[in-house]
Amino acid sequence: MNSIRHTLVAVAVLMSATVTAQTFRQEFGDPRKQFVETVATPNHPDSRYSIGQQATLRVVAREGGVPLEGRTVYYKTGPEMWLPEAYDSVTFVAGEALLPVGTMREPGFLACEYWFRTADGKTCRDLVKLAYSPEQIKTFTPMPQDFGKFWQKVVKEARQVPLEPEYRDVPDATDDRIRTQLVRLHVGKDKWIQGYLSQPLGGGPHPVVLCPPGAGSQKIYPSDYFPKEGCIYLKIEIHDNDQTLPDAAYNQMRQEKCDGYMRRGMESRDTYYYKDVYVGCVRAVDFLCSLPGWDGRNVIVTGGSQGGALTIVTSALNEKVTLCAPFYPALCDLTGFLHQRAGGWPKFFTTFYKDGRVDIPQEQATETLQYFDVVNFARILRVPTFMSWGYNDDTCSPTSVWAAWNEITAPKQCDITPSSGHWRFPSSQAKCLQWMKEGMR
C-alpha cells in the first residue's frame, strides 16, 4: 500500500507541475523571443575579406528589448583554432559594441570569440569567423604517386568478398508506404557494417541514396526523408555495432569497442581503421545497386561531418555514384595543424582536442594519412557535387573544408551560410534536395 501511495503522490505532483505550467502559458503566454538577444555583424556582410583588409565586428545586445549599457564585452581574435589566451575588452554603449577583429596576411579564417555577462550573472558567449581569400587556400597534403593504384587494389579485393546481406524487419518504421529493414553487410574480409534500409512500396524503379554516419559510434535510426521523395535509402553505421541492444548495453559496448577508432592502425596504410571504413562505404553502394528496385541510373551519396568525408571518398572510389552531396566534411587537410593552420577533424597533431592525439612518430602518421585525407579524394572526384558548410564551425574548420573544395574540378555547387556552425539550416537541405532532383538522369 505504501508503494501505491507513494506512486500516487508522485503522479499528483507531476500533474500539479504540468497544470501549473499550462496555467502559466494560458495566463501569460509563451515567450516568442529570447530575453537576451544578440547579433554580431561583420563590416563585410558576406563575411569575406581580401588579404590585408581590416575587419570589425558590431555586436548588438538587448535584454528584454532594452539595449545594454555600460556592460563589458571581453573578446580575443586570431587565426581560427589558434586564439590567444588573453582577452581584450570594450563596453556596450546604447546596446552596441564594436570589436576590432584585425586582418590576415595569408588565406584562411580569422576568428573572434567574445562573451559578456547578463544582469542576472549568466554568460553569453559566441564565436564568429571571417574568411580571407578562402578560394586561395591550398592544402598541405601531397598526393602519393600510387594513390590511385592503392585504392583500386583495395576496392578490387573487397569486391571479391560476397556481401551476404542479413535482414531484420523493423515494424516501427514500416507502414503501407515504406518498408524498413535493418541490414548487415559483409563488406570486406573481416569487415561488416549495419544500416537501416528503407524502400518505398509501389511504383518504381527508384534512385538509391547512401548516407554514411557522422563521427563516433552512437546508434543510428531510420529516416523516411528520402523514401518519401521516392528513393531507396540506406543509412549506415560503420563499426558493426548491434543496433538492437538496449541503450545502456549499447553505450557500454561502443565505448569499449570503438573508443579512439580514428587513431587505430595508423602505423600503415594497410592497417589504418579507415581503410575498411572507406571500402565498406563503397560496398554499401554496390549493395544498393544490386537491389531489384534500383532504377539502374541514379546513385546519390550524402552525409555530414565524418559522413561528409565518407560521401566524397565513396563518390571518388565507386564508379556507380552519380551525385555527391557532402555537408561540412571532416578528415580534410589533416596535417594543417603541423603548419600552424587549422586542420580538419579529428584535429590530429593537436594537444587541445582528445581525438587529436597521435601515438606514433609524426613522419609515420603523415605518410599514412596522405592516403586517407579527403583532399586527395576531392582531387579525383569526377561526379557533380553539392557542398554546404558554415564559417563558425569549430569541429570541421572552414579552412580545411575550403582546402578540399578548392581541389574539386568536377562540376560543383556550394551553399555557404557564414553564420552556421557544425550544423545546417533547413534551407540548405532543401537546396540540396532540389539540386539532387535536377541532377537525376
PDB file of N, CA and C in Angstrom, residues 271-314:
ATOM      1  N   THR A 271      46.832  -1.010 -42.428  1.00  0.00           N
ATOM      2  CA  THR A 271      46.231  -1.379 -41.141  1.00  0.00           C
ATOM      3  C   THR A 271      45.348  -0.289 -40.560  1.00  0.00           C
ATOM      4  N   TYR A 272      45.322   0.899 -41.162  1.00  0.00           N
ATOM      5  CA  TYR A 272      44.571   2.011 -40.596  1.00  0.00           C
ATOM      6  C   TYR A 272      43.072   1.698 -40.605  1.00  0.00           C
ATOM      7  N   TYR A 273      42.412   2.048 -39.519  1.00  0.00           N
ATOM      8  CA  TYR A 273      40.995   1.712 -39.320  1.00  0.00           C
ATOM      9  C   TYR A 273      40.126   2.202 -40.474  1.00  0.00           C
ATOM     10  N   TYR A 274      40.423   3.378 -40.973  1.00  0.00           N
ATOM     11  CA  TYR A 274      39.562   3.960 -42.004  1.00  0.00           C
ATOM     12  C   TYR A 274      39.662   3.238 -43.344  1.00  0.00           C
ATOM     13  N   LYS A 275      40.669   2.410 -43.539  1.00  0.00           N
ATOM     14  CA  LYS A 275      40.756   1.691 -44.822  1.00  0.00           C
ATOM     15  C   LYS A 275      39.515   0.836 -45.038  1.00  0.00           C
ATOM     16  N   ASP A 276      39.174   0.028 -44.049  1.00  0.00           N
ATOM     17  CA  ASP A 276      37.990  -0.821 -44.176  1.00  0.00           C
ATOM     18  C   ASP A 276      36.701   0.000 -44.160  1.00  0.00           C
ATOM     19  N   VAL A 277      36.707   1.139 -43.475  1.00  0.00           N
ATOM     20  CA  VAL A 277      35.535   2.010 -43.464  1.00  0.00           C
ATOM     21  C   VAL A 277      35.281   2.583 -44.854  1.00  0.00           C
ATOM     22  N   TYR A 278      36.338   3.101 -45.475  1.00  0.00           N
ATOM     23  CA  TYR A 278      36.187   3.671 -46.820  1.00  0.00           C
ATOM     24  C   TYR A 278      35.669   2.614 -47.801  1.00  0.00           C
ATOM     25  N   VAL A 279      36.279   1.444 -47.755  1.00  0.00           N
ATOM     26  CA  VAL A 279      35.872   0.386 -48.677  1.00  0.00           C
ATOM     27  C   VAL A 279      34.475  -0.120 -48.323  1.00  0.00           C
ATOM     28  N   GLY A 280      34.139  -0.127 -47.027  1.00  0.00           N
ATOM     29  CA  GLY A 280      32.801  -0.541 -46.623  1.00  0.00           C
ATOM     30  C   GLY A 280      31.720   0.336 -47.226  1.00  0.00           C
ATOM     31  N   CYS A 281      31.997   1.641 -47.318  1.00  0.00           N
ATOM     32  CA  CYS A 281      31.029   2.546 -47.944  1.00  0.00           C
ATOM     33  C   CYS A 281      30.909   2.275 -49.442  1.00  0.00           C
ATOM     34  N   VAL A 282      32.032   1.968 -50.075  1.00  0.00           N
ATOM     35  CA  VAL A 282      31.995   1.602 -51.496  1.00  0.00           C
ATOM     36  C   VAL A 282      31.125   0.373 -51.702  1.00  0.00           C
ATOM     37  N   ARG A 283      31.278  -0.611 -50.840  1.00  0.00           N
ATOM     38  CA  ARG A 283      30.495  -1.839 -50.977  1.00  0.00           C
ATOM     39  C   ARG A 283      29.024  -1.620 -50.621  1.00  0.00           C
ATOM     40  N   ALA A 284      28.750  -0.651 -49.745  1.00  0.00           N
ATOM     41  CA  ALA A 284      27.349  -0.336 -49.441  1.00  0.00           C
ATOM     42  C   ALA A 284      26.641   0.182 -50.689  1.00  0.00           C
ATOM     43  N   VAL A 285      27.354   0.964 -51.504  1.00  0.00           N
ATOM     44  CA  VAL A 285      26.786   1.409 -52.780  1.00  0.00           C
ATOM     45  C   VAL A 285      26.570   0.216 -53.705  1.00  0.00           C
ATOM     46  N   ASP A 286      27.536  -0.689 -53.744  1.00  0.00           N
ATOM     47  CA  ASP A 286      27.363  -1.897 -54.563  1.00  0.00           C
ATOM     48  C   ASP A 286      26.107  -2.652 -54.144  1.00  0.00           C
ATOM     49  N   PHE A 287      25.893  -2.742 -52.849  1.00  0.00           N
ATOM     50  CA  PHE A 287      24.697  -3.425 -52.351  1.00  0.00           C
ATOM     51  C   PHE A 287      23.423  -2.727 -52.829  1.00  0.00           C
ATOM     52  N   LEU A 288      23.363  -1.405 -52.694  1.00  0.00           N
ATOM     53  CA  LEU A 288      22.174  -0.670 -53.140  1.00  0.00           C
ATOM     54  C   LEU A 288      21.915  -0.904 -54.631  1.00  0.00           C
ATOM     55  N   CYS A 289      22.981  -0.972 -55.405  1.00  0.00           N
ATOM     56  CA  CYS A 289      22.834  -1.155 -56.844  1.00  0.00           C
ATOM     57  C   CYS A 289      22.508  -2.599 -57.225  1.00  0.00           C
ATOM     58  N   SER A 290      22.519  -3.495 -56.250  1.00  0.00           N
ATOM     59  CA  SER A 290      22.117  -4.878 -56.503  1.00  0.00           C
ATOM     60  C   SER A 290      20.633  -5.102 -56.237  1.00  0.00           C
ATOM     61  N   LEU A 291      19.972  -4.113 -55.661  1.00  0.00           N
ATOM     62  CA  LEU A 291      18.560  -4.273 -55.314  1.00  0.00           C
ATOM     63  C   LEU A 291      17.693  -4.189 -56.567  1.00  0.00           C
ATOM     64  N   PRO A 292      16.660  -5.020 -56.669  1.00  0.00           N
ATOM     65  CA  PRO A 292      15.810  -5.013 -57.866  1.00  0.00           C
ATOM     66  C   PRO A 292      15.052  -3.711 -58.064  1.00  0.00           C
ATOM     67  N   GLY A 293      14.876  -2.929 -56.991  1.00  0.00           N
ATOM     68  CA  GLY A 293      14.125  -1.682 -57.116  1.00  0.00           C
ATOM     69  C   GLY A 293      14.935  -0.504 -57.620  1.00  0.00           C
ATOM     70  N   TRP A 294      16.259  -0.663 -57.774  1.00  0.00           N
ATOM     71  CA  TRP A 294      17.089   0.443 -58.256  1.00  0.00           C
ATOM     72  C   TRP A 294      16.756   0.762 -59.704  1.00  0.00           C
ATOM     73  N   ASP A 295      16.785   2.060 -60.044  1.00  0.00           N
ATOM     74  CA  ASP A 295      16.407   2.460 -61.406  1.00  0.00           C
ATOM     75  C   ASP A 295      17.527   2.261 -62.421  1.00  0.00           C
ATOM     76  N   GLY A 296      18.700   1.785 -61.955  1.00  0.00           N
ATOM     77  CA  GLY A 296      19.798   1.499 -62.870  1.00  0.00           C
ATOM     78  C   GLY A 296      20.577   2.728 -63.313  1.00  0.00           C
ATOM     79  N   ARG A 297      20.235   3.905 -62.764  1.00  0.00           N
ATOM     80  CA  ARG A 297      20.907   5.132 -63.212  1.00  0.00           C
ATOM     81  C   ARG A 297      21.428   5.983 -62.050  1.00  0.00           C
ATOM     82  N   ASN A 298      20.546   6.320 -61.117  1.00  0.00           N
ATOM     83  CA  ASN A 298      20.849   7.356 -60.142  1.00  0.00           C
ATOM     84  C   ASN A 298      21.346   6.785 -58.817  1.00  0.00           C
ATOM     85  N   VAL A 299      22.549   7.205 -58.433  1.00  0.00           N
ATOM     86  CA  VAL A 299      23.173   6.779 -57.175  1.00  0.00           C
ATOM     87  C   VAL A 299      23.684   8.033 -56.463  1.00  0.00           C
ATOM     88  N   ILE A 300      23.114   8.326 -55.307  1.00  0.00           N
ATOM     89  CA  ILE A 300      23.433   9.550 -54.573  1.00  0.00           C
ATOM     90  C   ILE A 300      24.085   9.176 -53.242  1.00  0.00           C
ATOM     91  N   VAL A 301      25.110   9.914 -52.871  1.00  0.00           N
ATOM     92  CA  VAL A 301      25.723   9.759 -51.550  1.00  0.00           C
ATOM     93  C   VAL A 301      25.686  11.111 -50.861  1.00  0.00           C
ATOM     94  N   THR A 302      25.255  11.121 -49.603  1.00  0.00           N
ATOM     95  CA  THR A 302      25.174  12.382 -48.867  1.00  0.00           C
ATOM     96  C   THR A 302      25.332  12.134 -47.375  1.00  0.00           C
ATOM     97  N   GLY A 303      26.006  13.062 -46.692  1.00  0.00           N
ATOM     98  CA  GLY A 303      26.194  12.956 -45.250  1.00  0.00           C
ATOM     99  C   GLY A 303      26.931  14.179 -44.745  1.00  0.00           C
ATOM    100  N   GLY A 304      26.991  14.319 -43.420  1.00  0.00           N
ATOM    101  CA  GLY A 304      27.637  15.473 -42.824  1.00  0.00           C
ATOM    102  C   GLY A 304      28.755  15.093 -41.875  1.00  0.00           C
ATOM    103  N   SER A 305      29.766  15.960 -41.776  1.00  0.00           N
ATOM    104  CA  SER A 305      30.906  15.784 -40.885  1.00  0.00           C
ATOM    105  C   SER A 305      31.734  14.569 -41.336  1.00  0.00           C
ATOM    106  N   GLN A 306      31.923  13.552 -40.468  1.00  0.00           N
ATOM    107  CA  GLN A 306      32.577  12.327 -40.947  1.00  0.00           C
ATOM    108  C   GLN A 306      31.787  11.761 -42.117  1.00  0.00           C
ATOM    109  N   GLY A 307      30.454  11.861 -42.049  1.00  0.00           N
ATOM    110  CA  GLY A 307      29.625  11.410 -43.154  1.00  0.00           C
ATOM    111  C   GLY A 307      29.858  12.205 -44.420  1.00  0.00           C
ATOM    112  N   GLY A 308      30.201  13.501 -44.283  1.00  0.00           N
ATOM    113  CA  GLY A 308      30.556  14.299 -45.449  1.00  0.00           C
ATOM    114  C   GLY A 308      31.860  13.847 -46.059  1.00  0.00           C
ATOM    115  N   ALA A 309      32.832  13.511 -45.197  1.00  0.00           N
ATOM    116  CA  ALA A 309      34.100  12.971 -45.689  1.00  0.00           C
ATOM    117  C   ALA A 309      33.870  11.665 -46.433  1.00  0.00           C
ATOM    118  N   LEU A 310      33.099  10.771 -45.827  1.00  0.00           N
ATOM    119  CA  LEU A 310      32.830   9.477 -46.453  1.00  0.00           C
ATOM    120  C   LEU A 310      32.019   9.631 -47.740  1.00  0.00           C
ATOM    121  N   THR A 311      31.225  10.689 -47.822  1.00  0.00           N
ATOM    122  CA  THR A 311      30.491  10.972 -49.059  1.00  0.00           C
ATOM    123  C   THR A 311      31.455  11.251 -50.201  1.00  0.00           C
ATOM    124  N   ILE A 312      32.448  12.102 -49.959  1.00  0.00           N
ATOM    125  CA  ILE A 312      33.426  12.421 -51.006  1.00  0.00           C
ATOM    126  C   ILE A 312      34.262  11.198 -51.354  1.00  0.00           C
ATOM    127  N   VAL A 313      34.706  10.471 -50.349  1.00  0.00           N
ATOM    128  CA  VAL A 313      35.530   9.283 -50.576  1.00  0.00           C
ATOM    129  C   VAL A 313      34.774   8.251 -51.405  1.00  0.00           C
ATOM    130  N   THR A 314      33.548   7.960 -50.993  1.00  0.00           N
ATOM    131  CA  THR A 314      32.745   6.945 -51.697  1.00  0.00           C
ATOM    132  C   THR A 314      32.472   7.362 -53.124  1.00  0.00           C
TER     133      THR A 314
END
